[in-house]
Tab-separated table of C-alpha atoms in Angstrom:
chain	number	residue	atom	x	y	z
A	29	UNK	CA	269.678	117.699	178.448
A	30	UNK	CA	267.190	119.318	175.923
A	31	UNK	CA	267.413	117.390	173.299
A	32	UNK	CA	265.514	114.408	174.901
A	33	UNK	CA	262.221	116.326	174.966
A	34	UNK	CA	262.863	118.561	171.618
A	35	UNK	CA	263.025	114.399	170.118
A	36	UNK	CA	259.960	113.669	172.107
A	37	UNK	CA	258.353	116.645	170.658
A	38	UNK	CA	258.787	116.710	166.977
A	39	UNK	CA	257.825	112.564	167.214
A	40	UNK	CA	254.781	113.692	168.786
A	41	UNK	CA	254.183	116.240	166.330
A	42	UNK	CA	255.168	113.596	163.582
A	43	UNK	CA	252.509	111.229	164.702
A	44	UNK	CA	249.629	113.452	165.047
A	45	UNK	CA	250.370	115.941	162.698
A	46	UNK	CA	249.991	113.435	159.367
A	47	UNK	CA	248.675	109.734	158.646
A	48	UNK	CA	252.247	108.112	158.276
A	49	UNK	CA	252.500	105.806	155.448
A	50	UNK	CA	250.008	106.593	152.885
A	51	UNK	CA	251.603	104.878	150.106
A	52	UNK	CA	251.861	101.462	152.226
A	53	UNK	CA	248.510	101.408	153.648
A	54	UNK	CA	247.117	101.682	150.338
A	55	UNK	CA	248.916	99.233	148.961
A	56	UNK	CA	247.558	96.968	151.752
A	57	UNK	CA	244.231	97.812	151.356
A	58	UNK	CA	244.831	97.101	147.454
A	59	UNK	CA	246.776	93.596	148.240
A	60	UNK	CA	243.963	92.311	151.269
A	61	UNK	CA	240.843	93.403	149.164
A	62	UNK	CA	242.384	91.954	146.020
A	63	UNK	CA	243.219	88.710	147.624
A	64	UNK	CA	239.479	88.538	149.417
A	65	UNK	CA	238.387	89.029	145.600
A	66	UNK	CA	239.634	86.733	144.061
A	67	UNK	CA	239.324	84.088	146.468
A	68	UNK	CA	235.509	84.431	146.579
A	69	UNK	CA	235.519	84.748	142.482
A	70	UNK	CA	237.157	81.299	142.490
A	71	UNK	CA	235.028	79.785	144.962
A	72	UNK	CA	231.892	80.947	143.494
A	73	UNK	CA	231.080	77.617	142.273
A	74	UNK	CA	231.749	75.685	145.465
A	75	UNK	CA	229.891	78.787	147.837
A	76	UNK	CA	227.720	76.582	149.100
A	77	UNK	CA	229.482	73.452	150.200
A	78	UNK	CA	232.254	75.926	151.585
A	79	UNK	CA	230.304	78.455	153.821
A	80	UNK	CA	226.632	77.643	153.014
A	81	UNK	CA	223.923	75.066	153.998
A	82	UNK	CA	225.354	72.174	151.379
A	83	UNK	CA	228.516	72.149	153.452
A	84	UNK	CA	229.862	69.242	155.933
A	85	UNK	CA	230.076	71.606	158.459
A	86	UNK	CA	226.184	72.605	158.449
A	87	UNK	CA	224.346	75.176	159.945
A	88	UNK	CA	223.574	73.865	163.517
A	89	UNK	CA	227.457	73.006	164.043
A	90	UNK	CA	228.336	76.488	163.152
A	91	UNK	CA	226.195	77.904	166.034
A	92	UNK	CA	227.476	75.425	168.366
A	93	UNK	CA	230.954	76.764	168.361
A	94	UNK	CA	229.821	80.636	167.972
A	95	UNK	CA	228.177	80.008	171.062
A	96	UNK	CA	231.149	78.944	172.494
A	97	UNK	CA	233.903	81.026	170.986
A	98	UNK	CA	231.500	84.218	170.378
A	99	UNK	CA	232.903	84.789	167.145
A	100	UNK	CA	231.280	87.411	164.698
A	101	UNK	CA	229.341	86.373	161.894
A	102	UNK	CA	226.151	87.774	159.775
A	103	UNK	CA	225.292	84.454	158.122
A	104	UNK	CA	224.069	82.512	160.783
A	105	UNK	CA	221.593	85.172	161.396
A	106	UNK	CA	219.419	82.793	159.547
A	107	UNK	CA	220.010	79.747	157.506
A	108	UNK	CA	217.721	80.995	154.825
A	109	UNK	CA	219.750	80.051	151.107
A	110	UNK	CA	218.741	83.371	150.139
A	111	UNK	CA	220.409	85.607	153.022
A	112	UNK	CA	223.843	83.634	152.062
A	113	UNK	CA	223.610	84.031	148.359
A	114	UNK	CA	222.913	88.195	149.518
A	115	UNK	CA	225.990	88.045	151.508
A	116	UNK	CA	228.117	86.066	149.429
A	117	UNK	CA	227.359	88.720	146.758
A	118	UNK	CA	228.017	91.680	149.005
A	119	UNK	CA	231.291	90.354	150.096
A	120	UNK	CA	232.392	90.559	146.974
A	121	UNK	CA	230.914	93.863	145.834
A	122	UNK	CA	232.442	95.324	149.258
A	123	UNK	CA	235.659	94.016	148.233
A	124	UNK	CA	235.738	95.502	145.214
A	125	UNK	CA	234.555	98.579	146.073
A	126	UNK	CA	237.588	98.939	149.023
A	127	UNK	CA	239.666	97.967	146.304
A	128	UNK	CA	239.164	101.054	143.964
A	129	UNK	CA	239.084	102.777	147.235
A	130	UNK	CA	235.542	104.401	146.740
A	131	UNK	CA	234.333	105.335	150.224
A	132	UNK	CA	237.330	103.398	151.994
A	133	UNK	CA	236.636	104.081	155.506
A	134	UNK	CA	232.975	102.418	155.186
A	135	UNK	CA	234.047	99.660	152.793
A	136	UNK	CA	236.990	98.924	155.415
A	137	UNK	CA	233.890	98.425	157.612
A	138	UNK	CA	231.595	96.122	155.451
A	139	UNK	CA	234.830	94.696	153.817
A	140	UNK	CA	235.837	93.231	157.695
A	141	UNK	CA	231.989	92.442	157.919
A	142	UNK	CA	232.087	90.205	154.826
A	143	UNK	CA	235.368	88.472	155.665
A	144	UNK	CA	234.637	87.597	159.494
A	145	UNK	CA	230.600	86.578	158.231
A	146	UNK	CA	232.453	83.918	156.008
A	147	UNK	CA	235.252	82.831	157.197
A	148	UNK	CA	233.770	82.286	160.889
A	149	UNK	CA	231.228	80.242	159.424
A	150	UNK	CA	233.179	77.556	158.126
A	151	UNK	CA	236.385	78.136	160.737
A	152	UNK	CA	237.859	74.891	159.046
A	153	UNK	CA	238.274	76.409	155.482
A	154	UNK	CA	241.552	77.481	154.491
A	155	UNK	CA	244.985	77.979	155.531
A	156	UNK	CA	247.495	80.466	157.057
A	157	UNK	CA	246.584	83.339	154.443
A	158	UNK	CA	242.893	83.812	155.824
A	159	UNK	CA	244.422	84.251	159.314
A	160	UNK	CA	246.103	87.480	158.189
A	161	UNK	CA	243.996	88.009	156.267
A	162	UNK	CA	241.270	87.912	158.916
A	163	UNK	CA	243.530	90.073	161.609
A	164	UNK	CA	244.426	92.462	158.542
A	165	UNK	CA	240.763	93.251	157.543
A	166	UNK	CA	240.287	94.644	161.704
A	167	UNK	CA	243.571	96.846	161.106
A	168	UNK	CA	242.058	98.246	158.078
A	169	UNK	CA	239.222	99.771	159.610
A	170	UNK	CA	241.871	101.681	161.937
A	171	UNK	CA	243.600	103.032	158.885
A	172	UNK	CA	243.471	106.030	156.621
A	173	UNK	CA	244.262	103.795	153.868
A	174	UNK	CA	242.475	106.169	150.972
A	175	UNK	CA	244.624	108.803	150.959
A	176	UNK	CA	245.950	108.167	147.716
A	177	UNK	CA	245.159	105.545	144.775
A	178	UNK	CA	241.779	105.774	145.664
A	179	UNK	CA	238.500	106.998	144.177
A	180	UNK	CA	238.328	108.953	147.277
A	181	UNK	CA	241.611	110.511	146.544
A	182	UNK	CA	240.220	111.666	142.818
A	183	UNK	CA	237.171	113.006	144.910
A	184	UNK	CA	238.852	114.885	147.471
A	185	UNK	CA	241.322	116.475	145.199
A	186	UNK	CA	238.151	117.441	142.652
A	187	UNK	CA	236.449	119.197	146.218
A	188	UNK	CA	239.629	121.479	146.514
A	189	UNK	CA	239.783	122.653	143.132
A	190	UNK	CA	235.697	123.289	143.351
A	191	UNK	CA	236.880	125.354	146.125
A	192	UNK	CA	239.552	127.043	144.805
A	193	UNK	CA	236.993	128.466	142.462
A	194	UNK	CA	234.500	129.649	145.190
A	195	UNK	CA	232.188	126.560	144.723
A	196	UNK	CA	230.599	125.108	147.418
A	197	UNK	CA	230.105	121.055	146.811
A	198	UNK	CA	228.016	119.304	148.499
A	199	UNK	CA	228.117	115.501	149.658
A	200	UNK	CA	224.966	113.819	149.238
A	201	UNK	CA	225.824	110.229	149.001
A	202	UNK	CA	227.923	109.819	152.034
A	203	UNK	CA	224.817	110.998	154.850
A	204	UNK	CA	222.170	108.838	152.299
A	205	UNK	CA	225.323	105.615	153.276
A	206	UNK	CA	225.529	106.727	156.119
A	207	UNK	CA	221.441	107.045	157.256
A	208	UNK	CA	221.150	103.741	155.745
A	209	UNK	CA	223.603	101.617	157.389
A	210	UNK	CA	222.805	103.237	160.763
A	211	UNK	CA	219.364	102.357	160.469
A	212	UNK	CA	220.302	98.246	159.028
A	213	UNK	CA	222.673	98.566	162.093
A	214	UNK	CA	220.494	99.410	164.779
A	215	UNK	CA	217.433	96.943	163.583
A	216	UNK	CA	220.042	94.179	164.017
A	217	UNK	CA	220.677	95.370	167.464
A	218	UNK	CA	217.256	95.989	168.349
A	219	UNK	CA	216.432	92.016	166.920
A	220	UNK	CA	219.115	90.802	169.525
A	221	UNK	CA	221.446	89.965	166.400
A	222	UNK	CA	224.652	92.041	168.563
A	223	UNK	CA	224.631	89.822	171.616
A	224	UNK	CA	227.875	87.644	170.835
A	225	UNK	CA	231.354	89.347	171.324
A	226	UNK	CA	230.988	93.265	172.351
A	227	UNK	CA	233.902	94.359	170.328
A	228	UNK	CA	232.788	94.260	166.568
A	229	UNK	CA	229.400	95.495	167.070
A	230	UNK	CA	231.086	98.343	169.856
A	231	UNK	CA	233.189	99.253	167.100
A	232	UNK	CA	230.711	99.543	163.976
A	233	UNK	CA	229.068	101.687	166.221
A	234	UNK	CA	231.916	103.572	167.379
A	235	UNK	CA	232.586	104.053	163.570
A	236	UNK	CA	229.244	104.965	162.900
A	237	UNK	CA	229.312	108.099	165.476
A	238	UNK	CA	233.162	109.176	164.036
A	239	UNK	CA	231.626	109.433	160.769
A	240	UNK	CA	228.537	111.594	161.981
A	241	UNK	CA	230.710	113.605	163.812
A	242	UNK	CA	233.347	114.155	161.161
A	243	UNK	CA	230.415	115.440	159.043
A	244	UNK	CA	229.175	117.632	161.351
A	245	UNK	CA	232.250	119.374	162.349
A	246	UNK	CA	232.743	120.189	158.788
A	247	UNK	CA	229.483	121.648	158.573
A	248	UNK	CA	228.486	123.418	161.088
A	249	UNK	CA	231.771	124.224	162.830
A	250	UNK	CA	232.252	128.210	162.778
A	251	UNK	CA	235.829	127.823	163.243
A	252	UNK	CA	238.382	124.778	161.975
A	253	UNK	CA	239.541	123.694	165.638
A	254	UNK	CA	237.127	120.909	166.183
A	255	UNK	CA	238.206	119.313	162.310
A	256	UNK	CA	241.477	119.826	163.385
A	257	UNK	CA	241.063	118.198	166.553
A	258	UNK	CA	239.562	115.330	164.902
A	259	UNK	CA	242.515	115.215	162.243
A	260	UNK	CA	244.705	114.820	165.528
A	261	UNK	CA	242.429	111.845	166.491
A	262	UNK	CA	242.163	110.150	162.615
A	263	UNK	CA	246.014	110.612	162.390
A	264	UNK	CA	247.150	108.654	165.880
A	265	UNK	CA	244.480	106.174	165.616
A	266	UNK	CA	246.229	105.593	162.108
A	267	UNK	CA	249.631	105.300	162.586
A	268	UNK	CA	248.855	103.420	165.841
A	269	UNK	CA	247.100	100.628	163.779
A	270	UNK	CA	250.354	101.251	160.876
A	271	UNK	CA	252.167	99.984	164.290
A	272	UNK	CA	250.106	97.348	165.156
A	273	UNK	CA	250.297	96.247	161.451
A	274	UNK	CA	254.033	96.052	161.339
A	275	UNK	CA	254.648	94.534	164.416
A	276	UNK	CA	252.030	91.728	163.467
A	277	UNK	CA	254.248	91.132	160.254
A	278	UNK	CA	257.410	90.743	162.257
A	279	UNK	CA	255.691	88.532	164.517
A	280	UNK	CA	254.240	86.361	162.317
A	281	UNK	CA	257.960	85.902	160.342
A	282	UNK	CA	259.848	85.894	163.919
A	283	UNK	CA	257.600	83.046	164.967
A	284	UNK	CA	257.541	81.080	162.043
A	285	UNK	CA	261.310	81.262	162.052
A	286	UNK	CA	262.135	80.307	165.742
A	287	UNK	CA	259.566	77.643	165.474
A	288	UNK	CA	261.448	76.040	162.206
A	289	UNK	CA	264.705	76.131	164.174
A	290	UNK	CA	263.290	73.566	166.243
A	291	UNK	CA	262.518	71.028	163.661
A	292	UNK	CA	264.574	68.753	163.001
A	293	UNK	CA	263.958	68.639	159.378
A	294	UNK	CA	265.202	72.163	159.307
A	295	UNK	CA	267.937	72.056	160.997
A	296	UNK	CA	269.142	68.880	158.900
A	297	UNK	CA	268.342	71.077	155.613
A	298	UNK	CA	265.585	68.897	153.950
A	299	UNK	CA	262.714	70.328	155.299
A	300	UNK	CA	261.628	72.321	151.308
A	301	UNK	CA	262.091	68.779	149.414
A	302	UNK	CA	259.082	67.396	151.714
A	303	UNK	CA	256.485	69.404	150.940
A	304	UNK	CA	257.167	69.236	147.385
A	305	UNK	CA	256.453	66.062	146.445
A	306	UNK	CA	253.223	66.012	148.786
A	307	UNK	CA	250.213	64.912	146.031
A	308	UNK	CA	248.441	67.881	147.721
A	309	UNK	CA	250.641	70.690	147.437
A	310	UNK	CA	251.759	69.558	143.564
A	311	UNK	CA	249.911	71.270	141.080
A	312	UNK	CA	253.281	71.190	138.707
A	313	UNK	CA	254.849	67.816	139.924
A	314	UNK	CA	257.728	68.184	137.022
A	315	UNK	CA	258.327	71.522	138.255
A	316	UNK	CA	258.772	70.053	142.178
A	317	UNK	CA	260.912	67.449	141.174
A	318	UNK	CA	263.335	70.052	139.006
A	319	UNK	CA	263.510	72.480	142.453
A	320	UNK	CA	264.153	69.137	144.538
A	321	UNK	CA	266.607	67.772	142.278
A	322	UNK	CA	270.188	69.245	143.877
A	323	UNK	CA	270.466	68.793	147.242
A	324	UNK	CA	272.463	71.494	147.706
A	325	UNK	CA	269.932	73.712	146.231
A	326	UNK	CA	267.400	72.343	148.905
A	327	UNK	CA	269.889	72.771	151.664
A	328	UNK	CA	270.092	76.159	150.830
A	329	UNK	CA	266.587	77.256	150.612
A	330	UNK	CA	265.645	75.750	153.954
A	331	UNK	CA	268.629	77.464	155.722
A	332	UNK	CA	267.933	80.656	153.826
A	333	UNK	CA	264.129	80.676	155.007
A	334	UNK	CA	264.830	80.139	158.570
A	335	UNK	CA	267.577	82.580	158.766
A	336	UNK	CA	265.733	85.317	156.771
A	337	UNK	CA	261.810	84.693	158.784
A	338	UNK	CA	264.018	84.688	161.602
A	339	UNK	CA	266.766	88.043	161.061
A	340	UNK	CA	263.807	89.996	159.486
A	341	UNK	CA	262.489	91.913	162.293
A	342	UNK	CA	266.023	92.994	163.765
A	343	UNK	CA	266.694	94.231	160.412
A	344	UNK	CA	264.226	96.990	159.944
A	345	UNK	CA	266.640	99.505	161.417
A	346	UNK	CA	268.923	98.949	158.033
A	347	UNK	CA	267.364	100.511	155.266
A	348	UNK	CA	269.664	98.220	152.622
A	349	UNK	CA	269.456	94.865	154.490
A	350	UNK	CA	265.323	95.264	155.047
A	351	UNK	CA	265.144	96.055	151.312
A	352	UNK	CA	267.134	92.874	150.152
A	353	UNK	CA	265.228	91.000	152.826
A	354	UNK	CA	261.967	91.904	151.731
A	355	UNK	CA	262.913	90.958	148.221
A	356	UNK	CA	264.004	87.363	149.445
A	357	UNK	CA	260.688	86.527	151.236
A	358	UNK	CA	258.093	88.088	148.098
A	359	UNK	CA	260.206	86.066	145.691
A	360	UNK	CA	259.478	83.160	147.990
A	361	UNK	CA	256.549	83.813	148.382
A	362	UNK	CA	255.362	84.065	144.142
A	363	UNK	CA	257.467	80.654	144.013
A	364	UNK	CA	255.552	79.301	146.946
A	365	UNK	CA	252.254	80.777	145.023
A	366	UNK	CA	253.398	78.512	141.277
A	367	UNK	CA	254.894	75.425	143.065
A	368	UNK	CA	253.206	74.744	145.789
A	369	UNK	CA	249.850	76.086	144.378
A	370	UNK	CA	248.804	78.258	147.540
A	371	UNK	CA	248.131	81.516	145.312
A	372	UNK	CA	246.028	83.048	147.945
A	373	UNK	CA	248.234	82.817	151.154
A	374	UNK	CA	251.473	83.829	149.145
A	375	UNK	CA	249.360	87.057	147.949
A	376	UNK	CA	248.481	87.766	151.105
A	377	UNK	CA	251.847	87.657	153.016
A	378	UNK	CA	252.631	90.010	150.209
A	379	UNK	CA	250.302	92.272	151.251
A	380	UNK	CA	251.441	92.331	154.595
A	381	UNK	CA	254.799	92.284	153.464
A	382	UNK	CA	254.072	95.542	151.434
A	383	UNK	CA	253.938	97.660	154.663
A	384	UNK	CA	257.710	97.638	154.499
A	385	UNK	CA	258.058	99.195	150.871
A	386	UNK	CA	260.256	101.826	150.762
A	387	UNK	CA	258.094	105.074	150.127
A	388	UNK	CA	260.711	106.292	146.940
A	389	UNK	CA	259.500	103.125	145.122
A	390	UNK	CA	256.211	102.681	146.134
A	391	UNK	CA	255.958	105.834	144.414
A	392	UNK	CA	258.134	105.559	141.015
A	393	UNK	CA	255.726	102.338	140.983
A	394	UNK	CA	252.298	104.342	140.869
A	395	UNK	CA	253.933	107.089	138.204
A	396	UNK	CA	254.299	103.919	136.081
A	397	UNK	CA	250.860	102.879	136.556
A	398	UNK	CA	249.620	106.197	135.714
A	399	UNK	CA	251.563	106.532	132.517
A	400	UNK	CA	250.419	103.376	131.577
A	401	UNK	CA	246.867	104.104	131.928
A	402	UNK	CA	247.785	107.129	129.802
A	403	UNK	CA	248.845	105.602	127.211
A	404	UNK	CA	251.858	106.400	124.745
A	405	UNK	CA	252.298	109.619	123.849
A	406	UNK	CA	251.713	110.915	120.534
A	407	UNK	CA	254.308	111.558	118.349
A	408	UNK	CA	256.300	115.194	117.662
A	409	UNK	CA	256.044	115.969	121.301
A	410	UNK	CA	251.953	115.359	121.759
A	411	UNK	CA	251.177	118.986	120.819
A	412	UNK	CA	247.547	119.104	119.482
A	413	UNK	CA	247.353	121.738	116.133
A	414	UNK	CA	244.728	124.164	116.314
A	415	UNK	CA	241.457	123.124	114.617
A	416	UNK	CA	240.179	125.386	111.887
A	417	UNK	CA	237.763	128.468	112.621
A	418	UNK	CA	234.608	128.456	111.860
A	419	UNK	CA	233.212	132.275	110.299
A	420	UNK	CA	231.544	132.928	113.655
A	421	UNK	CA	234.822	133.169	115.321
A	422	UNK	CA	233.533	130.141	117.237
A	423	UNK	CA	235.628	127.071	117.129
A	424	UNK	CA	235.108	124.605	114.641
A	425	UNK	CA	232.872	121.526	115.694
A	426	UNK	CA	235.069	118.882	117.768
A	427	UNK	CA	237.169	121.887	118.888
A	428	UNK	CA	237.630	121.471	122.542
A	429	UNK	CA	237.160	124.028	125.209
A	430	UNK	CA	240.799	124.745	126.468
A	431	UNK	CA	242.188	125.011	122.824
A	432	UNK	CA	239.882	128.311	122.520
A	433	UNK	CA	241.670	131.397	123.298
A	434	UNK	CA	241.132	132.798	126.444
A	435	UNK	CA	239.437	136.134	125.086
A	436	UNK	CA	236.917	133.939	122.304
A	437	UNK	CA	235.445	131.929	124.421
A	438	UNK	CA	231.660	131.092	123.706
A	439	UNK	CA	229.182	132.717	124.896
A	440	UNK	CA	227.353	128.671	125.416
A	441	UNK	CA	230.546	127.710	127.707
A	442	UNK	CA	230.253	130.706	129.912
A	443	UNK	CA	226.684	130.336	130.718
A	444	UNK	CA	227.388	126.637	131.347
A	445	UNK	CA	227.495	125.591	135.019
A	446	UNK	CA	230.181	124.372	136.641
A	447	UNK	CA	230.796	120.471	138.039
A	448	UNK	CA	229.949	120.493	141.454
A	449	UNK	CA	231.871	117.252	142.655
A	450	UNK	CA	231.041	115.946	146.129
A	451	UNK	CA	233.812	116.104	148.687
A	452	UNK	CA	235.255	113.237	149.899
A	453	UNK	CA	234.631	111.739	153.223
A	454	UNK	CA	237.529	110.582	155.845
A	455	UNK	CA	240.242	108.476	154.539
């Protein structure tokens, strides 16, 4: 009869104690803001017939249906060319910036901001891929998805040691990002630019007072309940949105693959040779006509889709069959990103697809990354030799600081201050 709430306890305690998932959500914030990135690099030459004035679907269409649908968007604040080249630009610059994670919980903000200006501008451009990827850049804001891989990450882990050593560092960029987008924020609500749909501007607001009261707390707090009470908060709010993420995923294959069970083409097996030799969807027509070529091959692939979109979600309970699972549908996927030429909507169902990584690999993959950034190692063990002394018992001139001896070091380095790196905000 215990053991029902002990359960309920520790997965209480499990949810609000950490952000769950660290590895995944970064890896999501990596795949969405990479795939936003290089969708707008590719399109930079066609900007303006896609989402700006030079476009079919012009300026005075676009506010027809925002009136009716109340959809967010920054760019038809005016139809000035200038204010969409600005946001074009900072679209991408917020993109990149969420990508190398450098003040993630505000670039998850202006990241969704540049995604929803453009793509509910020109609501006709694109396919399936900017759907998730439109729900997926809301999620993100939810998230805690800087907790490692992440220029925050490097920053955080910098504040500790500072700390360690009795430093005090001080953050001056976050309040000076902070002032600044509060004050852009509340001119656009004072100019009547907020009065479409309540929820995005309720929750750049919301964000807005989190992040002033996350600072605060860790300033002027004389005791650490209140940051811990707001770790509580940060935590569920995270690994409510990890839900909401993973359930979206499961829905979107579970759909997908009760809705193919209905076609006849599927059911018959030639439903993959169609699309294939579609003018459209060839970029490689040899390469379509090899894949199509056995029947039997076809046959397969079709039933193998619709039984895998379809058996996915009732297989996250099995470690082993998820895994070989997942593997099926990002291999489809990449093949679906060469054949059918749809690079951006295979990368990001791989994304969303990454939320289901196994933790074990996820991390034997960024230890690979890392000693690839470092470089091979040098040879007979990477050892440096001493450098030679110099008569002043100093060392010699491209010496470096931690091969002096701990009881010769110069008088220059001791006087020398120390870093003061700025801690990192909430991730």
């Amino acid at each position: 009869m215990n053991r029902f709430p002990a359960a309920l306890f520790r997965g209480i305690a499990r949810v609000t104690d950490s952000a769950l998932g660290p590895h995944q959500t970064a890896v999501i914030r990596i795949g969405f803001s990479l795939t936003w990135l290089l969708f707008l690099l590719r399109e930079f030459p066609h900007r303006q017939e896609l989402y700006g004035p030079d476009g079919p679907w012009d300026f005075g269409l676009a506010e027809q249906l925002v009136a009716t649908n109340d959809a967010f968007t920054v760019l038809l604040w005016s139809d000035s060319r200038i204010w969409f080249e600005a946001v074009y630009a900072l679209a991408v610059l917020w993109s990149l910036l969420l990508l190398l994670g450098w003040r993630t919980r505000t670039m998850s903000v202006l990241f969704m901001v540049g995604v929803l200006a453009l793509q509910n501008r020109s609501v006709f451009v694109g396919d399936g891929g900017d759907n998730v990827l439109h729900l997926m850049a809301v999620y993100l804001v939810f998230t805690r998805c800087g907790r490692v891989w992440s220029l925050d990450a490097r920053r955080t882990r910098r504040a500790e040691e500072a700390c360690a050593r009795g430093e005090r560092p001080r953050d001056r960029v976050g309040p000076a990002l902070w002032s600044v987008l509060g004050f852009l924020l509340l001119m656009a609500t004072v100019a009547g630019r907020m009065d479409g749909d309540r929820f995005i501007p309720a929750l750049l607001w919301a964000v807005w007072f989190a992040q002033a009261l996350w600072w605060l707390t860790g300033r002027r707090a004389r005791t650490a309940q209140p940051r811990m009470l707001l770790d509580v908060v940060a935590n569920t709010v995270h690994n409510g949105a990890l839900l909401v993420i993973m359930a979206e995923a499961c829905l979107i294959y579970a759909t997908a693959g009760w809705y193919k069970v209905q076609g006849s083409r599927w059911q018959d097996g030639t439903a993959v040779y169609y699309p294939l030799h579609l003018e459209y969807f060839s970029p490689w027509p040899a390469l379509a006509d090899l894949l199509s070529a056995s029947g039997t091959l076809v046959m397969l692939v079709t039933y193998a889709t619709v039984a895998v979109q379809v058996a996915f979600p009732f297989t996250l309970f099995n470690r082993r069959v998820k895994n070989a699972l997942l593997t099926f549908m990002i291999l489809e996927h990449a093949v679906i990103a060469v054949v059918l030429g749809l690079p951006f909507f295979s990368l990001a169902m791989i994304a969303a697809d990454a939320v289901f990584l196994p933790t074990s690999f996820l991390r034997r993959l960024g230890d690979l990354a890392a000693r690839v950034r470092a470089g091979p190692r040098p040879r007979g063990g990477g050892v440096p030799l001493p450098a030679p002394r110099s008569p002043a018992g100093t060392p010699a001139e491209g010496t470096s600081v931690a091969e002096t001896p701990a009881d010769e070091t110069p008088a220059s380095v001791e006087a020398a201050p120390a870093p003061g790196p700025v801690p990192g905000p909430r991730t």
